[in-house]
């Protein structure tokens, strides 16, 4: 319990990185206010992956839709649920992204087993060279874009389509 509280607090108190805006929020209203302030619009949308179906197994990607017509968005907001005695999310601005939503299918039955949201970070030039994505993919800062699923319980905010 102590470790969890200390980790969440230190994450909340950590200074934002260059050009980043961050806030720890304890209510939906706080989260919405933060998303609106970063995105600069009141018309915003929230997305997340629906459940954990398909993890650690083979899957098939069904229909894919690019949010904002698949175009790069200058700004988005990601929020991550933290372990704490009450509900806390750490939210931060994430610039230069493409966001996609995809049906995740069972490869055998072709049945839809999940709705997945994925995000692509288009400019990785300021990332740590030891970031797990670079180690995994054998690349480095600014040489590739990095895409990943938004985990269940994490949230991504964008200007509404
Ligand atoms: C998760 O997948 C199972 C089949 O593997 C399916 O029965 C269930 O409805 C899926 N859950 C959701 C929320 O789609
Ligand atoms: C990528 O980010 C770096 C700093 O983080 C910036 O100097 C550079 O102009 C950016 N590149 C593009 C194409 O936006």
PDB file of C-alpha atoms and ligand atoms in Angstrom:
ATOM      1  CA  UNK A   1       0.000   0.000   0.000  1.00  0.00           C
ATOM      2  CA  UNK A   2       2.777   2.434   0.983  1.00  0.00           C
ATOM      3  CA  UNK A   3       4.816   1.680  -2.159  1.00  0.00           C
ATOM      4  CA  UNK A   4       1.753   2.233  -4.309  1.00  0.00           C
ATOM      5  CA  UNK A   5       0.886   5.571  -2.665  1.00  0.00           C
ATOM      6  CA  UNK A   6       4.487   6.848  -2.836  1.00  0.00           C
ATOM      7  CA  UNK A   7       4.758   5.881  -6.489  1.00  0.00           C
ATOM      8  CA  UNK A   8       1.506   7.593  -7.448  1.00  0.00           C
ATOM      9  CA  UNK A   9       2.397  10.753  -5.505  1.00  0.00           C
ATOM     10  CA  UNK A  10       5.884  10.984  -6.986  1.00  0.00           C
ATOM     11  CA  UNK A  11       4.422  10.482 -10.454  1.00  0.00           C
ATOM     12  CA  UNK A  12       1.937  13.301  -9.774  1.00  0.00           C
ATOM     13  CA  UNK A  13       4.641  15.629  -8.427  1.00  0.00           C
ATOM     14  CA  UNK A  14       7.154  14.907 -11.181  1.00  0.00           C
ATOM     15  CA  UNK A  15       7.764  17.962 -13.378  1.00  0.00           C
ATOM     16  CA  UNK A  16       6.406  17.678 -16.909  1.00  0.00           C
ATOM     17  CA  UNK A  17       8.941  16.996 -19.645  1.00  0.00           C
ATOM     18  CA  UNK A  18       9.734  19.779 -22.116  1.00  0.00           C
ATOM     19  CA  UNK A  19       6.575  20.857 -23.933  1.00  0.00           C
ATOM     20  CA  UNK A  20       4.406  18.476 -21.943  1.00  0.00           C
ATOM     21  CA  UNK A  21       1.370  19.468 -19.873  1.00  0.00           C
ATOM     22  CA  UNK A  22       0.285  17.061 -17.135  1.00  0.00           C
ATOM     23  CA  UNK A  23      -2.199  16.879 -14.279  1.00  0.00           C
ATOM     24  CA  UNK A  24      -3.333  14.292 -11.756  1.00  0.00           C
ATOM     25  CA  UNK A  25      -7.098  14.231 -11.587  1.00  0.00           C
ATOM     26  CA  UNK A  26      -9.479  12.736  -9.043  1.00  0.00           C
ATOM     27  CA  UNK A  27     -12.792  13.221 -10.809  1.00  0.00           C
ATOM     28  CA  UNK A  28     -14.354  12.986 -14.251  1.00  0.00           C
ATOM     29  CA  UNK A  29     -14.962  16.775 -14.185  1.00  0.00           C
ATOM     30  CA  UNK A  30     -11.256  17.476 -13.560  1.00  0.00           C
ATOM     31  CA  UNK A  31     -10.307  15.128 -16.365  1.00  0.00           C
ATOM     32  CA  UNK A  32     -12.705  16.746 -18.830  1.00  0.00           C
ATOM     33  CA  UNK A  33     -11.470  20.237 -17.855  1.00  0.00           C
ATOM     34  CA  UNK A  34      -7.877  19.177 -18.428  1.00  0.00           C
ATOM     35  CA  UNK A  35      -8.630  17.558 -21.799  1.00  0.00           C
ATOM     36  CA  UNK A  36     -10.506  20.667 -22.963  1.00  0.00           C
ATOM     37  CA  UNK A  37      -7.676  22.962 -21.832  1.00  0.00           C
ATOM     38  CA  UNK A  38      -5.033  20.956 -23.714  1.00  0.00           C
ATOM     39  CA  UNK A  39      -7.099  20.323 -26.844  1.00  0.00           C
ATOM     40  CA  UNK A  40      -8.366  23.908 -26.936  1.00  0.00           C
ATOM     41  CA  UNK A  41     -11.887  22.818 -27.861  1.00  0.00           C
ATOM     42  CA  UNK A  42     -15.000  21.902 -25.886  1.00  0.00           C
ATOM     43  CA  UNK A  43     -15.969  19.290 -28.460  1.00  0.00           C
ATOM     44  CA  UNK A  44     -13.810  16.352 -27.379  1.00  0.00           C
ATOM     45  CA  UNK A  45     -14.059  12.562 -27.559  1.00  0.00           C
ATOM     46  CA  UNK A  46     -12.768   9.837 -25.268  1.00  0.00           C
ATOM     47  CA  UNK A  47     -11.809   6.320 -26.315  1.00  0.00           C
ATOM     48  CA  UNK A  48     -10.348   3.196 -24.840  1.00  0.00           C
ATOM     49  CA  UNK A  49      -9.940  -0.471 -25.622  1.00  0.00           C
ATOM     50  CA  UNK A  50     -13.057  -2.271 -24.435  1.00  0.00           C
ATOM     51  CA  UNK A  51     -11.617  -5.295 -22.628  1.00  0.00           C
ATOM     52  CA  UNK A  52      -8.597  -7.632 -22.475  1.00  0.00           C
ATOM     53  CA  UNK A  53      -9.932 -10.164 -24.984  1.00  0.00           C
ATOM     54  CA  UNK A  54      -7.277 -11.225 -27.480  1.00  0.00           C
ATOM     55  CA  UNK A  55      -4.251 -10.545 -25.313  1.00  0.00           C
ATOM     56  CA  UNK A  56      -1.586 -13.272 -25.267  1.00  0.00           C
ATOM     57  CA  UNK A  57      -3.173 -15.067 -28.225  1.00  0.00           C
ATOM     58  CA  UNK A  58      -3.275 -14.805 -31.994  1.00  0.00           C
ATOM     59  CA  UNK A  59      -5.759 -12.258 -33.229  1.00  0.00           C
ATOM     60  CA  UNK A  60      -6.972 -10.897 -36.518  1.00  0.00           C
ATOM     61  CA  UNK A  61      -7.565  -7.216 -37.188  1.00  0.00           C
ATOM     62  CA  UNK A  62     -10.977  -6.492 -38.690  1.00  0.00           C
ATOM     63  CA  UNK A  63     -12.207  -3.111 -39.841  1.00  0.00           C
ATOM     64  CA  UNK A  64      -9.945  -0.194 -38.953  1.00  0.00           C
ATOM     65  CA  UNK A  65     -10.931   3.446 -38.791  1.00  0.00           C
ATOM     66  CA  UNK A  66      -8.496   6.347 -38.539  1.00  0.00           C
ATOM     67  CA  UNK A  67      -9.758   9.059 -36.199  1.00  0.00           C
ATOM     68  CA  UNK A  68      -9.679  12.532 -37.769  1.00  0.00           C
ATOM     69  CA  UNK A  69      -9.553  10.764 -41.148  1.00  0.00           C
ATOM     70  CA  UNK A  70      -6.307   9.057 -40.087  1.00  0.00           C
ATOM     71  CA  UNK A  71      -4.523  12.409 -40.199  1.00  0.00           C
ATOM     72  CA  UNK A  72      -1.889  13.451 -37.678  1.00  0.00           C
ATOM     73  CA  UNK A  73      -3.378  15.356 -34.756  1.00  0.00           C
ATOM     74  CA  UNK A  74      -1.258  18.085 -33.240  1.00  0.00           C
ATOM     75  CA  UNK A  75      -2.401  17.261 -29.736  1.00  0.00           C
ATOM     76  CA  UNK A  76      -4.082  14.494 -27.763  1.00  0.00           C
ATOM     77  CA  UNK A  77      -4.427  13.672 -24.070  1.00  0.00           C
ATOM     78  CA  UNK A  78      -3.706  10.308 -22.465  1.00  0.00           C
ATOM     79  CA  UNK A  79      -4.890   9.385 -18.965  1.00  0.00           C
ATOM     80  CA  UNK A  80      -3.620   6.414 -16.986  1.00  0.00           C
ATOM     81  CA  UNK A  81      -5.382   4.942 -13.997  1.00  0.00           C
ATOM     82  CA  UNK A  82      -3.085   4.858 -10.954  1.00  0.00           C
ATOM     83  CA  UNK A  83      -3.153   2.615  -7.911  1.00  0.00           C
ATOM     84  CA  UNK A  84      -4.339   4.747  -4.999  1.00  0.00           C
ATOM     85  CA  UNK A  85      -6.907   4.453  -2.164  1.00  0.00           C
ATOM     86  CA  UNK A  86      -9.300   6.463  -4.310  1.00  0.00           C
ATOM     87  CA  UNK A  87      -9.639   6.988  -8.041  1.00  0.00           C
ATOM     88  CA  UNK A  88      -6.700   8.909  -9.511  1.00  0.00           C
ATOM     89  CA  UNK A  89      -5.644   9.274 -13.119  1.00  0.00           C
ATOM     90  CA  UNK A  90      -2.475  10.916 -14.379  1.00  0.00           C
ATOM     91  CA  UNK A  91      -3.239  12.807 -17.571  1.00  0.00           C
ATOM     92  CA  UNK A  92      -0.735  14.359 -19.937  1.00  0.00           C
ATOM     93  CA  UNK A  93      -0.579  15.964 -23.343  1.00  0.00           C
ATOM     94  CA  UNK A  94       0.671  13.751 -26.177  1.00  0.00           C
ATOM     95  CA  UNK A  95       1.540  15.707 -29.325  1.00  0.00           C
ATOM     96  CA  UNK A  96       1.714  14.500 -32.958  1.00  0.00           C
ATOM     97  CA  UNK A  97      -0.337  11.329 -32.936  1.00  0.00           C
ATOM     98  CA  UNK A  98      -2.535   9.295 -35.203  1.00  0.00           C
ATOM     99  CA  UNK A  99      -5.335   7.420 -33.417  1.00  0.00           C
ATOM    100  CA  UNK A 100      -7.114   4.362 -34.782  1.00  0.00           C
ATOM    101  CA  UNK A 101     -10.000   2.192 -33.696  1.00  0.00           C
ATOM    102  CA  UNK A 102     -10.092  -1.430 -34.799  1.00  0.00           C
ATOM    103  CA  UNK A 103     -12.230  -4.496 -34.453  1.00  0.00           C
ATOM    104  CA  UNK A 104     -10.203  -7.346 -32.999  1.00  0.00           C
ATOM    105  CA  UNK A 105     -11.326 -10.734 -34.273  1.00  0.00           C
ATOM    106  CA  UNK A 106     -10.809 -14.328 -33.318  1.00  0.00           C
ATOM    107  CA  UNK A 107      -8.661 -15.655 -36.220  1.00  0.00           C
ATOM    108  CA  UNK A 108     -10.580 -18.930 -36.432  1.00  0.00           C
ATOM    109  CA  UNK A 109     -14.208 -17.935 -36.016  1.00  0.00           C
ATOM    110  CA  UNK A 110     -13.701 -14.333 -37.302  1.00  0.00           C
ATOM    111  CA  UNK A 111     -15.999 -13.291 -34.459  1.00  0.00           C
ATOM    112  CA  UNK A 112     -15.425  -9.865 -32.988  1.00  0.00           C
ATOM    113  CA  UNK A 113     -13.876 -10.316 -29.557  1.00  0.00           C
ATOM    114  CA  UNK A 114     -12.751  -6.773 -28.777  1.00  0.00           C
ATOM    115  CA  UNK A 115     -12.804  -3.132 -29.828  1.00  0.00           C
ATOM    116  CA  UNK A 116      -9.258  -1.813 -29.722  1.00  0.00           C
ATOM    117  CA  UNK A 117      -7.921   1.728 -29.755  1.00  0.00           C
ATOM    118  CA  UNK A 118      -4.366   2.264 -30.956  1.00  0.00           C
ATOM    119  CA  UNK A 119      -2.174   5.345 -30.966  1.00  0.00           C
ATOM    120  CA  UNK A 120       0.861   6.127 -33.127  1.00  0.00           C
ATOM    121  CA  UNK A 121       3.497   8.549 -31.888  1.00  0.00           C
ATOM    122  CA  UNK A 122       4.771  10.199 -35.055  1.00  0.00           C
ATOM    123  CA  UNK A 123       7.728  12.122 -33.610  1.00  0.00           C
ATOM    124  CA  UNK A 124       9.882  10.026 -31.305  1.00  0.00           C
ATOM    125  CA  UNK A 125      12.970  12.217 -31.609  1.00  0.00           C
ATOM    126  CA  UNK A 126      12.883  13.330 -27.955  1.00  0.00           C
ATOM    127  CA  UNK A 127      12.394   9.781 -26.581  1.00  0.00           C
ATOM    128  CA  UNK A 128      15.005   7.968 -24.511  1.00  0.00           C
ATOM    129  CA  UNK A 129      17.177   5.723 -26.747  1.00  0.00           C
ATOM    130  CA  UNK A 130      16.590   2.940 -24.200  1.00  0.00           C
ATOM    131  CA  UNK A 131      12.809   3.142 -24.517  1.00  0.00           C
ATOM    132  CA  UNK A 132      11.390  -0.385 -24.642  1.00  0.00           C
ATOM    133  CA  UNK A 133       9.893   0.237 -28.079  1.00  0.00           C
ATOM    134  CA  UNK A 134      13.313   0.970 -29.597  1.00  0.00           C
ATOM    135  CA  UNK A 135      14.944  -2.007 -27.902  1.00  0.00           C
ATOM    136  CA  UNK A 136      12.111  -4.238 -29.114  1.00  0.00           C
ATOM    137  CA  UNK A 137      12.134  -2.907 -32.677  1.00  0.00           C
ATOM    138  CA  UNK A 138      15.890  -2.356 -33.053  1.00  0.00           C
ATOM    139  CA  UNK A 139      15.578   1.341 -33.799  1.00  0.00           C
ATOM    140  CA  UNK A 140      16.145   4.707 -32.179  1.00  0.00           C
ATOM    141  CA  UNK A 141      14.763   8.188 -31.466  1.00  0.00           C
ATOM    142  CA  UNK A 142      13.294   9.943 -34.495  1.00  0.00           C
ATOM    143  CA  UNK A 143      13.991   7.015 -36.828  1.00  0.00           C
ATOM    144  CA  UNK A 144      10.580   5.409 -36.515  1.00  0.00           C
ATOM    145  CA  UNK A 145       7.076   6.132 -35.388  1.00  0.00           C
ATOM    146  CA  UNK A 146       5.842   3.978 -32.493  1.00  0.00           C
ATOM    147  CA  UNK A 147       2.314   2.584 -32.322  1.00  0.00           C
ATOM    148  CA  UNK A 148       0.686   0.683 -29.479  1.00  0.00           C
ATOM    149  CA  UNK A 149      -2.698  -0.332 -28.175  1.00  0.00           C
ATOM    150  CA  UNK A 150      -4.304   1.808 -25.492  1.00  0.00           C
ATOM    151  CA  UNK A 151      -4.745  -0.596 -22.596  1.00  0.00           C
ATOM    152  CA  UNK A 152      -8.080  -1.161 -20.979  1.00  0.00           C
ATOM    153  CA  UNK A 153      -8.281   1.397 -18.098  1.00  0.00           C
ATOM    154  CA  UNK A 154      -6.140   3.906 -19.997  1.00  0.00           C
ATOM    155  CA  UNK A 155      -7.947   6.608 -21.920  1.00  0.00           C
ATOM    156  CA  UNK A 156      -7.191   8.762 -24.927  1.00  0.00           C
ATOM    157  CA  UNK A 157      -8.864  12.122 -25.595  1.00  0.00           C
ATOM    158  CA  UNK A 158      -8.939  13.842 -28.967  1.00  0.00           C
ATOM    159  CA  UNK A 159     -10.878  16.634 -30.596  1.00  0.00           C
ATOM    160  CA  UNK A 160     -14.198  15.058 -31.681  1.00  0.00           C
ATOM    161  CA  UNK A 161     -14.387  13.935 -35.303  1.00  0.00           C
TER     162      UNK A 161
HETATM  163  C1  LIG B   1     -14.671 -11.683 -25.202  1.00  0.00           C
HETATM  164  O1  LIG B   1     -14.494 -12.814 -26.050  1.00  0.00           O
HETATM  165  C2  LIG B   1     -15.421 -13.862 -25.797  1.00  0.00           C
HETATM  166  C3  LIG B   1     -15.073 -14.976 -26.757  1.00  0.00           C
HETATM  167  O2  LIG B   1     -13.720 -15.273 -26.734  1.00  0.00           O
HETATM  168  C4  LIG B   1     -16.840 -13.376 -26.050  1.00  0.00           C
HETATM  169  O3  LIG B   1     -17.737 -14.400 -25.695  1.00  0.00           O
HETATM  170  C5  LIG B   1     -17.108 -12.150 -25.223  1.00  0.00           C
HETATM  171  O4  LIG B   1     -18.368 -11.624 -25.564  1.00  0.00           O
HETATM  172  C6  LIG B   1     -16.045 -11.105 -25.470  1.00  0.00           C
HETATM  173  N1  LIG B   1     -16.320  -9.974 -24.619  1.00  0.00           N
HETATM  174  C7  LIG B   1     -16.688  -8.813 -25.106  1.00  0.00           C
HETATM  175  C8  LIG B   1     -16.993  -7.760 -24.080  1.00  0.00           C
HETATM  176  O5  LIG B   1     -16.747  -8.569 -26.292  1.00  0.00           O
HETATM  177  C1  LIG B   2      10.142  16.441 -33.503  1.00  0.00           C
HETATM  178  O1  LIG B   2      10.378  16.841 -32.173  1.00  0.00           O
HETATM  179  C2  LIG B   2      11.568  17.603 -32.014  1.00  0.00           C
HETATM  180  C3  LIG B   2      11.760  17.913 -30.525  1.00  0.00           C
HETATM  181  O2  LIG B   2      11.072  17.074 -29.701  1.00  0.00           O
HETATM  182  C4  LIG B   2      11.487  18.878 -32.818  1.00  0.00           C
HETATM  183  O3  LIG B   2      12.685  19.607 -32.689  1.00  0.00           O
HETATM  184  C5  LIG B   2      11.223  18.525 -34.285  1.00  0.00           C
HETATM  185  O4  LIG B   2      11.022  19.719 -34.999  1.00  0.00           O
HETATM  186  C6  LIG B   2      10.019  17.639 -34.426  1.00  0.00           C
HETATM  187  N1  LIG B   2       9.871  17.206 -35.808  1.00  0.00           N
HETATM  188  C7  LIG B   2       8.744  17.357 -36.488  1.00  0.00           C
HETATM  189  C8  LIG B   2       8.754  16.816 -37.882  1.00  0.00           C
HETATM  190  O5  LIG B   2       7.752  17.869 -36.015  1.00  0.00           O
END
